[in-house]
PDB file of C-alpha atoms in Angstrom:
ATOM      1  CA  THR A   1       7.428  12.836  10.652  1.00 65.00           C
ATOM      2  CA  GLN A   2       4.897  11.302   8.307  1.00 74.00           C
ATOM      3  CA  LEU A   3       3.816  13.154   5.189  1.00 87.00           C
ATOM      4  CA  LEU A   4       0.231  11.943   5.626  1.00 94.00           C
ATOM      5  CA  GLU A   5      -1.231  11.452   9.085  1.00 95.00           C
ATOM      6  CA  GLN A   6      -4.433   9.475   9.402  1.00 96.00           C
ATOM      7  CA  SER A   7      -6.841   9.387  12.300  1.00 96.00           C
ATOM      8  CA  PRO A   8      -8.036   7.405  14.006  1.00 96.00           C
ATOM      9  CA  GLN A   9      -5.442   4.653  13.768  1.00 95.00           C
ATOM     10  CA  PHE A  10      -7.904   1.992  14.884  1.00 96.00           C
ATOM     11  CA  LEU A  11     -11.679   1.994  14.782  1.00 96.00           C
ATOM     12  CA  SER A  12     -14.109  -0.711  15.884  1.00 97.00           C
ATOM     13  CA  ILE A  13     -17.800  -0.066  15.383  1.00 97.00           C
ATOM     14  CA  GLN A  14     -21.101  -1.887  15.223  1.00 97.00           C
ATOM     15  CA  GLU A  15     -22.795  -2.660  11.944  1.00 97.00           C
ATOM     16  CA  GLY A  16     -25.041   0.208  10.890  1.00 97.00           C
ATOM     17  CA  GLU A  17     -23.014   2.971  12.518  1.00 97.00           C
ATOM     18  CA  ASN A  18     -21.442   5.867  10.625  1.00 97.00           C
ATOM     19  CA  LEU A  19     -17.765   6.775  10.758  1.00 97.00           C
ATOM     20  CA  THR A  20     -15.269   9.279   9.392  1.00 98.00           C
ATOM     21  CA  VAL A  21     -11.583   8.763   8.721  1.00 98.00           C
ATOM     22  CA  TYR A  22      -9.245  11.707   8.280  1.00 98.00           C
ATOM     23  CA  CYS A  23      -6.050  12.180   6.295  1.00 97.00           C
ATOM     24  CA  ASN A  24      -4.040  15.303   7.105  1.00 95.00           C
ATOM     25  CA  SER A  25      -0.859  16.911   5.873  1.00 93.00           C
ATOM     26  CA  SER A  26       0.926  20.242   5.976  1.00 91.00           C
ATOM     27  CA  SER A  27       1.688  19.945   2.269  1.00 91.00           C
ATOM     28  CA  VAL A  28      -0.461  20.779  -0.723  1.00 91.00           C
ATOM     29  CA  PHE A  29      -1.166  18.090  -3.275  1.00 91.00           C
ATOM     30  CA  SER A  30      -2.551  18.103  -6.784  1.00 89.00           C
ATOM     31  CA  SER A  31      -4.535  14.957  -6.037  1.00 90.00           C
ATOM     32  CA  LEU A  32      -5.098  12.427  -3.285  1.00 93.00           C
ATOM     33  CA  GLN A  33      -6.160   8.819  -3.334  1.00 94.00           C
ATOM     34  CA  TRP A  34      -7.889   6.445  -0.955  1.00 96.00           C
ATOM     35  CA  TYR A  35      -7.136   2.720  -0.927  1.00 96.00           C
ATOM     36  CA  ARG A  36      -8.734  -0.137   0.967  1.00 97.00           C
ATOM     37  CA  GLN A  37      -6.812  -3.243   1.902  1.00 95.00           C
ATOM     38  CA  GLU A  38      -8.727  -6.313   2.966  1.00 93.00           C
ATOM     39  CA  PRO A  39      -7.037  -8.990   5.064  1.00 88.00           C
ATOM     40  CA  GLY A  40      -4.735 -11.135   2.957  1.00 88.00           C
ATOM     41  CA  GLU A  41      -4.846  -8.832  -0.051  1.00 93.00           C
ATOM     42  CA  GLY A  42      -2.975  -5.849  -1.418  1.00 94.00           C
ATOM     43  CA  PRO A  43      -4.437  -2.332  -1.314  1.00 94.00           C
ATOM     44  CA  VAL A  44      -7.027  -1.486  -3.951  1.00 94.00           C
ATOM     45  CA  LEU A  45      -7.782   2.015  -5.193  1.00 92.00           C
ATOM     46  CA  LEU A  46     -11.187   3.368  -4.135  1.00 95.00           C
ATOM     47  CA  VAL A  47     -11.095   6.917  -5.457  1.00 94.00           C
ATOM     48  CA  THR A  48      -8.923   9.818  -6.585  1.00 92.00           C
ATOM     49  CA  VAL A  49      -9.855  13.394  -5.673  1.00 92.00           C
ATOM     50  CA  VAL A  50      -8.222  16.219  -7.599  1.00 91.00           C
ATOM     51  CA  THR A  51     -10.055  19.495  -6.939  1.00 90.00           C
ATOM     52  CA  GLY A  52     -10.081  21.436  -3.677  1.00 91.00           C
ATOM     53  CA  GLY A  53     -13.453  20.967  -2.017  1.00 92.00           C
ATOM     54  CA  GLU A  54     -14.336  18.063  -4.274  1.00 94.00           C
ATOM     55  CA  VAL A  55     -16.783  15.476  -2.971  1.00 96.00           C
ATOM     56  CA  LYS A  56     -17.056  12.027  -4.511  1.00 95.00           C
ATOM     57  CA  LYS A  57     -19.497   9.322  -3.563  1.00 96.00           C
ATOM     58  CA  LEU A  58     -19.032   5.606  -3.990  1.00 94.00           C
ATOM     59  CA  LYS A  59     -22.218   3.925  -2.729  1.00 95.00           C
ATOM     60  CA  ARG A  60     -22.071   4.389   1.064  1.00 97.00           C
ATOM     61  CA  LEU A  61     -18.619   5.981   0.974  1.00 97.00           C
ATOM     62  CA  THR A  62     -18.194   9.758   0.669  1.00 97.00           C
ATOM     63  CA  PHE A  63     -14.762  11.235   0.002  1.00 97.00           C
ATOM     64  CA  GLN A  64     -13.913  14.894   0.374  1.00 96.00           C
ATOM     65  CA  PHE A  65     -10.774  16.791  -0.577  1.00 95.00           C
ATOM     66  CA  GLY A  66     -10.062  19.818   1.563  1.00 94.00           C
ATOM     67  CA  ASP A  67     -10.405  23.270   0.036  1.00 93.00           C
ATOM     68  CA  ALA A  68      -6.665  23.859   0.455  1.00 93.00           C
ATOM     69  CA  ARG A  69      -5.847  20.379  -0.921  1.00 92.00           C
ATOM     70  CA  LYS A  70      -3.929  19.480   2.244  1.00 94.00           C
ATOM     71  CA  ASP A  71      -6.382  17.042   3.765  1.00 95.00           C
ATOM     72  CA  SER A  72      -9.148  14.627   2.986  1.00 97.00           C
ATOM     73  CA  SER A  73     -11.874  12.688   4.721  1.00 97.00           C
ATOM     74  CA  LEU A  74     -13.656   9.424   4.121  1.00 98.00           C
ATOM     75  CA  HIS A  75     -17.149   9.008   5.555  1.00 98.00           C
ATOM     76  CA  ILE A  76     -18.893   5.646   5.625  1.00 97.00           C
ATOM     77  CA  THR A  77     -22.621   5.530   6.181  1.00 97.00           C
ATOM     78  CA  ALA A  78     -24.285   2.494   7.749  1.00 97.00           C
ATOM     79  CA  ALA A  79     -21.091   0.478   7.940  1.00 97.00           C
ATOM     80  CA  GLN A  80     -21.224  -3.201   7.067  1.00 97.00           C
ATOM     81  CA  PRO A  81     -18.884  -6.061   7.995  1.00 96.00           C
ATOM     82  CA  GLY A  82     -17.645  -6.038   4.400  1.00 95.00           C
ATOM     83  CA  ASP A  83     -16.200  -2.575   5.042  1.00 96.00           C
ATOM     84  CA  THR A  84     -13.671  -4.098   7.431  1.00 96.00           C
ATOM     85  CA  GLY A  85     -10.120  -3.436   6.332  1.00 96.00           C
ATOM     86  CA  LEU A  86      -7.208  -1.032   6.342  1.00 97.00           C
ATOM     87  CA  TYR A  87      -7.907   2.345   4.749  1.00 97.00           C
ATOM     88  CA  LEU A  88      -4.943   4.236   3.350  1.00 97.00           C
ATOM     89  CA  CYS A  89      -4.735   7.668   1.828  1.00 96.00           C
ATOM     90  CA  ALA A  90      -1.950   8.248  -0.658  1.00 94.00           C
ATOM     91  CA  VAL A  91      -0.424  10.953  -2.822  1.00 92.00           C
ATOM     92  CA  LEU A  92       1.833  10.895  -5.839  1.00 85.00           C
ATOM     93  CA  THR A  93       4.717  13.321  -5.311  1.00 81.00           C
ATOM     94  CA  GLY A  94       7.432  13.433  -7.910  1.00 76.00           C
ATOM     95  CA  ASN A  95       7.897   9.858  -8.986  1.00 74.00           C
ATOM     96  CA  GLN A  96       6.815   8.227  -5.772  1.00 80.00           C
ATOM     97  CA  PHE A  97       3.597   7.306  -4.029  1.00 84.00           C
ATOM     98  CA  TYR A  98       3.429   8.149  -0.338  1.00 90.00           C
ATOM     99  CA  PHE A  99       0.925   6.344   1.830  1.00 93.00           C
ATOM    100  CA  GLY A 100      -0.739   7.571   4.985  1.00 95.00           C
ATOM    101  CA  THR A 101      -0.294   5.998   8.379  1.00 94.00           C
ATOM    102  CA  GLY A 102      -3.455   3.950   7.878  1.00 95.00           C
ATOM    103  CA  THR A 103      -6.782   3.418   9.651  1.00 96.00           C
ATOM    104  CA  SER A 104      -7.710  -0.126  10.597  1.00 96.00           C
ATOM    105  CA  LEU A 105     -11.496  -0.490  10.610  1.00 96.00           C
ATOM    106  CA  THR A 106     -13.413  -3.388  12.106  1.00 96.00           C
ATOM    107  CA  VAL A 107     -17.178  -3.541  11.665  1.00 97.00           C
ATOM    108  CA  ILE A 108     -18.808  -5.917  14.112  1.00 97.00           C
ATOM    109  CA  PRO A 109     -21.963  -7.716  12.925  1.00 95.00           C
TER     110      PRO A 109
ATOM    111  CA  SER B   1      -5.599  -2.520 -14.789  1.00 80.00           C
ATOM    112  CA  ALA B   2      -2.835  -4.986 -13.977  1.00 87.00           C
ATOM    113  CA  VAL B   3      -3.039  -8.411 -12.382  1.00 92.00           C
ATOM    114  CA  ILE B   4      -0.122  -9.228 -10.121  1.00 96.00           C
ATOM    115  CA  SER B   5       0.743 -12.536  -8.522  1.00 96.00           C
ATOM    116  CA  GLN B   6       3.302 -13.255  -5.840  1.00 97.00           C
ATOM    117  CA  LYS B   7       5.015 -16.425  -4.706  1.00 97.00           C
ATOM    118  CA  PRO B   8       5.115 -17.670  -2.057  1.00 97.00           C
ATOM    119  CA  SER B   9       1.968 -16.346  -0.423  1.00 96.00           C
ATOM    120  CA  ARG B  10       3.424 -17.069   3.004  1.00 96.00           C
ATOM    121  CA  ASP B  11       6.445 -18.741   4.538  1.00 97.00           C
ATOM    122  CA  ILE B  12       8.005 -19.516   7.873  1.00 97.00           C
ATOM    123  CA  CYS B  13      11.790 -19.317   7.827  1.00 97.00           C
ATOM    124  CA  GLN B  14      14.655 -19.880  10.184  1.00 97.00           C
ATOM    125  CA  ARG B  15      16.936 -17.114  11.341  1.00 97.00           C
ATOM    126  CA  GLY B  16      19.985 -16.686   9.113  1.00 97.00           C
ATOM    127  CA  THR B  17      18.421 -18.093   5.953  1.00 97.00           C
ATOM    128  CA  SER B  18      17.278 -16.215   2.840  1.00 97.00           C
ATOM    129  CA  LEU B  19      13.972 -16.137   1.006  1.00 98.00           C
ATOM    130  CA  THR B  20      13.314 -15.037  -2.555  1.00 98.00           C
ATOM    131  CA  ILE B  21       9.875 -13.617  -3.340  1.00 98.00           C
ATOM    132  CA  GLN B  22       8.657 -13.618  -6.934  1.00 98.00           C
ATOM    133  CA  CYS B  23       6.351 -11.055  -8.512  1.00 97.00           C
ATOM    134  CA  GLN B  24       4.702 -11.619 -11.886  1.00 97.00           C
ATOM    135  CA  VAL B  25       2.641  -9.025 -13.784  1.00 96.00           C
ATOM    136  CA  ASP B  26       0.255  -9.786 -16.631  1.00 94.00           C
ATOM    137  CA  SER B  27       1.494  -6.855 -18.718  1.00 91.00           C
ATOM    138  CA  GLN B  28       4.760  -5.110 -19.452  1.00 91.00           C
ATOM    139  CA  VAL B  29       5.579  -2.332 -17.004  1.00 89.00           C
ATOM    140  CA  THR B  30       8.524  -0.005 -16.670  1.00 87.00           C
ATOM    141  CA  MET B  31       8.762   0.254 -12.908  1.00 88.00           C
ATOM    142  CA  MET B  32       7.971  -2.227 -10.191  1.00 93.00           C
ATOM    143  CA  PHE B  33       7.959  -1.432  -6.506  1.00 95.00           C
ATOM    144  CA  TRP B  34       8.619  -3.481  -3.411  1.00 97.00           C
ATOM    145  CA  TYR B  35       7.009  -2.546  -0.101  1.00 97.00           C
ATOM    146  CA  ARG B  36       7.117  -3.857   3.436  1.00 97.00           C
ATOM    147  CA  GLN B  37       4.088  -3.711   5.711  1.00 95.00           C
ATOM    148  CA  GLN B  38       3.469  -4.683   9.297  1.00 91.00           C
ATOM    149  CA  PRO B  39      -0.058  -6.105   9.694  1.00 85.00           C
ATOM    150  CA  GLY B  40      -2.593  -3.316  10.066  1.00 85.00           C
ATOM    151  CA  GLN B  41      -0.035  -0.615   9.358  1.00 89.00           C
ATOM    152  CA  SER B  42       1.010   1.496   6.426  1.00 92.00           C
ATOM    153  CA  LEU B  43       3.365   0.580   3.609  1.00 94.00           C
ATOM    154  CA  THR B  44       7.078   1.340   3.585  1.00 93.00           C
ATOM    155  CA  LEU B  45       8.784   1.484   0.203  1.00 93.00           C
ATOM    156  CA  ILE B  46      11.870  -0.714   0.045  1.00 96.00           C
ATOM    157  CA  ALA B  47      13.012  -0.081  -3.513  1.00 95.00           C
ATOM    158  CA  THR B  48      12.024   0.695  -7.073  1.00 93.00           C
ATOM    159  CA  ALA B  49      13.032  -1.837  -9.716  1.00 92.00           C
ATOM    160  CA  ASN B  50      13.551  -0.747 -13.311  1.00 86.00           C
ATOM    161  CA  GLN B  51      14.193  -3.270 -16.031  1.00 82.00           C
ATOM    162  CA  GLY B  52      17.782  -3.220 -17.208  1.00 79.00           C
ATOM    163  CA  SER B  53      19.181  -1.153 -14.363  1.00 81.00           C
ATOM    164  CA  GLU B  54      19.967  -1.518 -10.691  1.00 86.00           C
ATOM    165  CA  ALA B  55      17.168  -1.021  -8.219  1.00 91.00           C
ATOM    166  CA  THR B  56      16.896   2.243  -6.332  1.00 92.00           C
ATOM    167  CA  TYR B  57      16.703   1.713  -2.580  1.00 95.00           C
ATOM    168  CA  GLU B  58      15.013   3.926  -0.029  1.00 92.00           C
ATOM    169  CA  SER B  59      16.722   5.148   3.111  1.00 91.00           C
ATOM    170  CA  GLY B  60      17.182   2.317   5.570  1.00 93.00           C
ATOM    171  CA  PHE B  61      17.262  -0.437   2.945  1.00 95.00           C
ATOM    172  CA  VAL B  62      20.411  -1.778   1.307  1.00 95.00           C
ATOM    173  CA  ILE B  63      21.114  -4.033  -1.633  1.00 95.00           C
ATOM    174  CA  ASP B  64      23.073  -6.560   0.404  1.00 96.00           C
ATOM    175  CA  LYS B  65      20.059  -7.196   2.619  1.00 97.00           C
ATOM    176  CA  PHE B  66      17.350  -6.922  -0.052  1.00 97.00           C
ATOM    177  CA  PRO B  67      18.811  -7.795  -3.463  1.00 96.00           C
ATOM    178  CA  ILE B  68      16.347  -7.306  -6.298  1.00 96.00           C
ATOM    179  CA  SER B  69      16.307  -8.713  -9.798  1.00 94.00           C
ATOM    180  CA  ARG B  70      14.343  -7.375 -12.764  1.00 93.00           C
ATOM    181  CA  PRO B  71      15.163  -9.618 -15.716  1.00 91.00           C
ATOM    182  CA  ASN B  72      12.278  -8.476 -17.920  1.00 91.00           C
ATOM    183  CA  LEU B  73       9.284  -6.148 -18.050  1.00 92.00           C
ATOM    184  CA  THR B  74       6.849  -8.548 -16.358  1.00 94.00           C
ATOM    185  CA  PHE B  75       8.869 -10.111 -13.540  1.00 95.00           C
ATOM    186  CA  SER B  76      10.884  -9.187 -10.469  1.00 96.00           C
ATOM    187  CA  THR B  77      12.252 -10.885  -7.383  1.00 96.00           C
ATOM    188  CA  LEU B  78      13.077  -9.590  -3.925  1.00 97.00           C
ATOM    189  CA  THR B  79      15.391 -11.583  -1.686  1.00 98.00           C
ATOM    190  CA  VAL B  80      15.372 -11.102   2.059  1.00 98.00           C
ATOM    191  CA  SER B  81      18.863 -12.143   3.079  1.00 98.00           C
ATOM    192  CA  ASN B  82      20.258 -13.413   6.372  1.00 97.00           C
ATOM    193  CA  MET B  83      16.846 -13.101   7.963  1.00 97.00           C
ATOM    194  CA  SER B  84      16.158 -12.185  11.558  1.00 96.00           C
ATOM    195  CA  PRO B  85      12.826 -12.070  13.422  1.00 96.00           C
ATOM    196  CA  GLU B  86      12.721  -8.317  12.729  1.00 95.00           C
ATOM    197  CA  ASP B  87      12.223  -9.161   9.045  1.00 96.00           C
ATOM    198  CA  SER B  88       8.875 -10.783   9.817  1.00 96.00           C
ATOM    199  CA  SER B  89       6.436  -8.748   7.780  1.00 96.00           C
ATOM    200  CA  ILE B  90       4.251  -8.638   4.701  1.00 97.00           C
ATOM    201  CA  TYR B  91       6.121  -7.938   1.483  1.00 98.00           C
ATOM    202  CA  LEU B  92       4.154  -6.475  -1.423  1.00 97.00           C
ATOM    203  CA  CYS B  93       5.077  -5.761  -4.997  1.00 97.00           C
ATOM    204  CA  SER B  94       3.268  -3.203  -7.072  1.00 95.00           C
ATOM    205  CA  VAL B  95       3.233  -1.490 -10.436  1.00 93.00           C
ATOM    206  CA  GLU B  96       1.961   1.937 -11.307  1.00 85.00           C
ATOM    207  CA  SER B  97      -0.292   3.171 -14.026  1.00 80.00           C
ATOM    208  CA  ARG B  98       0.623   6.757 -14.830  1.00 72.00           C
ATOM    209  CA  LEU B  99      -2.425   6.990 -17.036  1.00 72.00           C
ATOM    210  CA  ALA B 100      -4.733   5.942 -14.210  1.00 70.00           C
ATOM    211  CA  GLU B 101      -2.499   7.588 -11.581  1.00 75.00           C
ATOM    212  CA  THR B 102      -2.749   4.566  -9.365  1.00 82.00           C
ATOM    213  CA  GLN B 103      -0.762   1.599  -8.162  1.00 88.00           C
ATOM    214  CA  TYR B 104      -1.804  -2.013  -8.492  1.00 92.00           C
ATOM    215  CA  PHE B 105      -0.637  -4.376  -5.794  1.00 95.00           C
ATOM    216  CA  GLY B 106       0.040  -8.056  -5.526  1.00 96.00           C
ATOM    217  CA  PRO B 107      -1.600 -10.013  -2.704  1.00 95.00           C
ATOM    218  CA  GLY B 108       1.551  -9.942  -0.607  1.00 96.00           C
ATOM    219  CA  THR B 109       3.919 -12.483   0.909  1.00 97.00           C
ATOM    220  CA  ARG B 110       3.563 -13.067   4.631  1.00 96.00           C
ATOM    221  CA  LEU B 111       6.925 -13.879   6.144  1.00 97.00           C
ATOM    222  CA  LEU B 112       7.544 -15.149   9.648  1.00 97.00           C
ATOM    223  CA  VAL B 113      11.135 -15.565  10.798  1.00 97.00           C
ATOM    224  CA  LEU B 114      11.752 -17.713  13.840  1.00 96.00           C
TER     225      LEU B 114
END
């Protein structure tokens, strides 16, 4: 079983649409991160959420950490082709980063 | 932040051969990590490489298949030995920033084994 389950696994939408990606776990974490990986590149950190219920905004991206600190969501408003990529949630547990199962997003112009 | 480069960026190899991937960081770091990733999927940690000691391998990965070197604080290599088509994947190195609580990744090495 995966520590972090993401849904959906694949998502293909038209430019301008909104979408939400989910990251779920049965474990509690002190913080959670979201990364985006564009084709041909390594993952890049988007945001870290640390407080239960916390909401962070990064332009058209809104990140929320669940009240119980077991899950998180990423909402993209008015998606653009530049948002295309693999979105990964991740947690630092002990001395190791664990990555979610990933959501592959394609935004069609 | 850290800037990481990897060589080669991609390669096509024959079954039974070995490939060594290089990872160079622009600053001194204690730990370096090697991951494997199928396109469009999540990352699987292969091993953690500390300078001056043997790498620590995750379950399912062994030193004979994936020998790692860490000769100094800015460089590491991962060798994929006796390759088979199942080794076709993207291999990424990374370093962590405990202060920033994040990992910085190289661009990856895309390996195809025929």
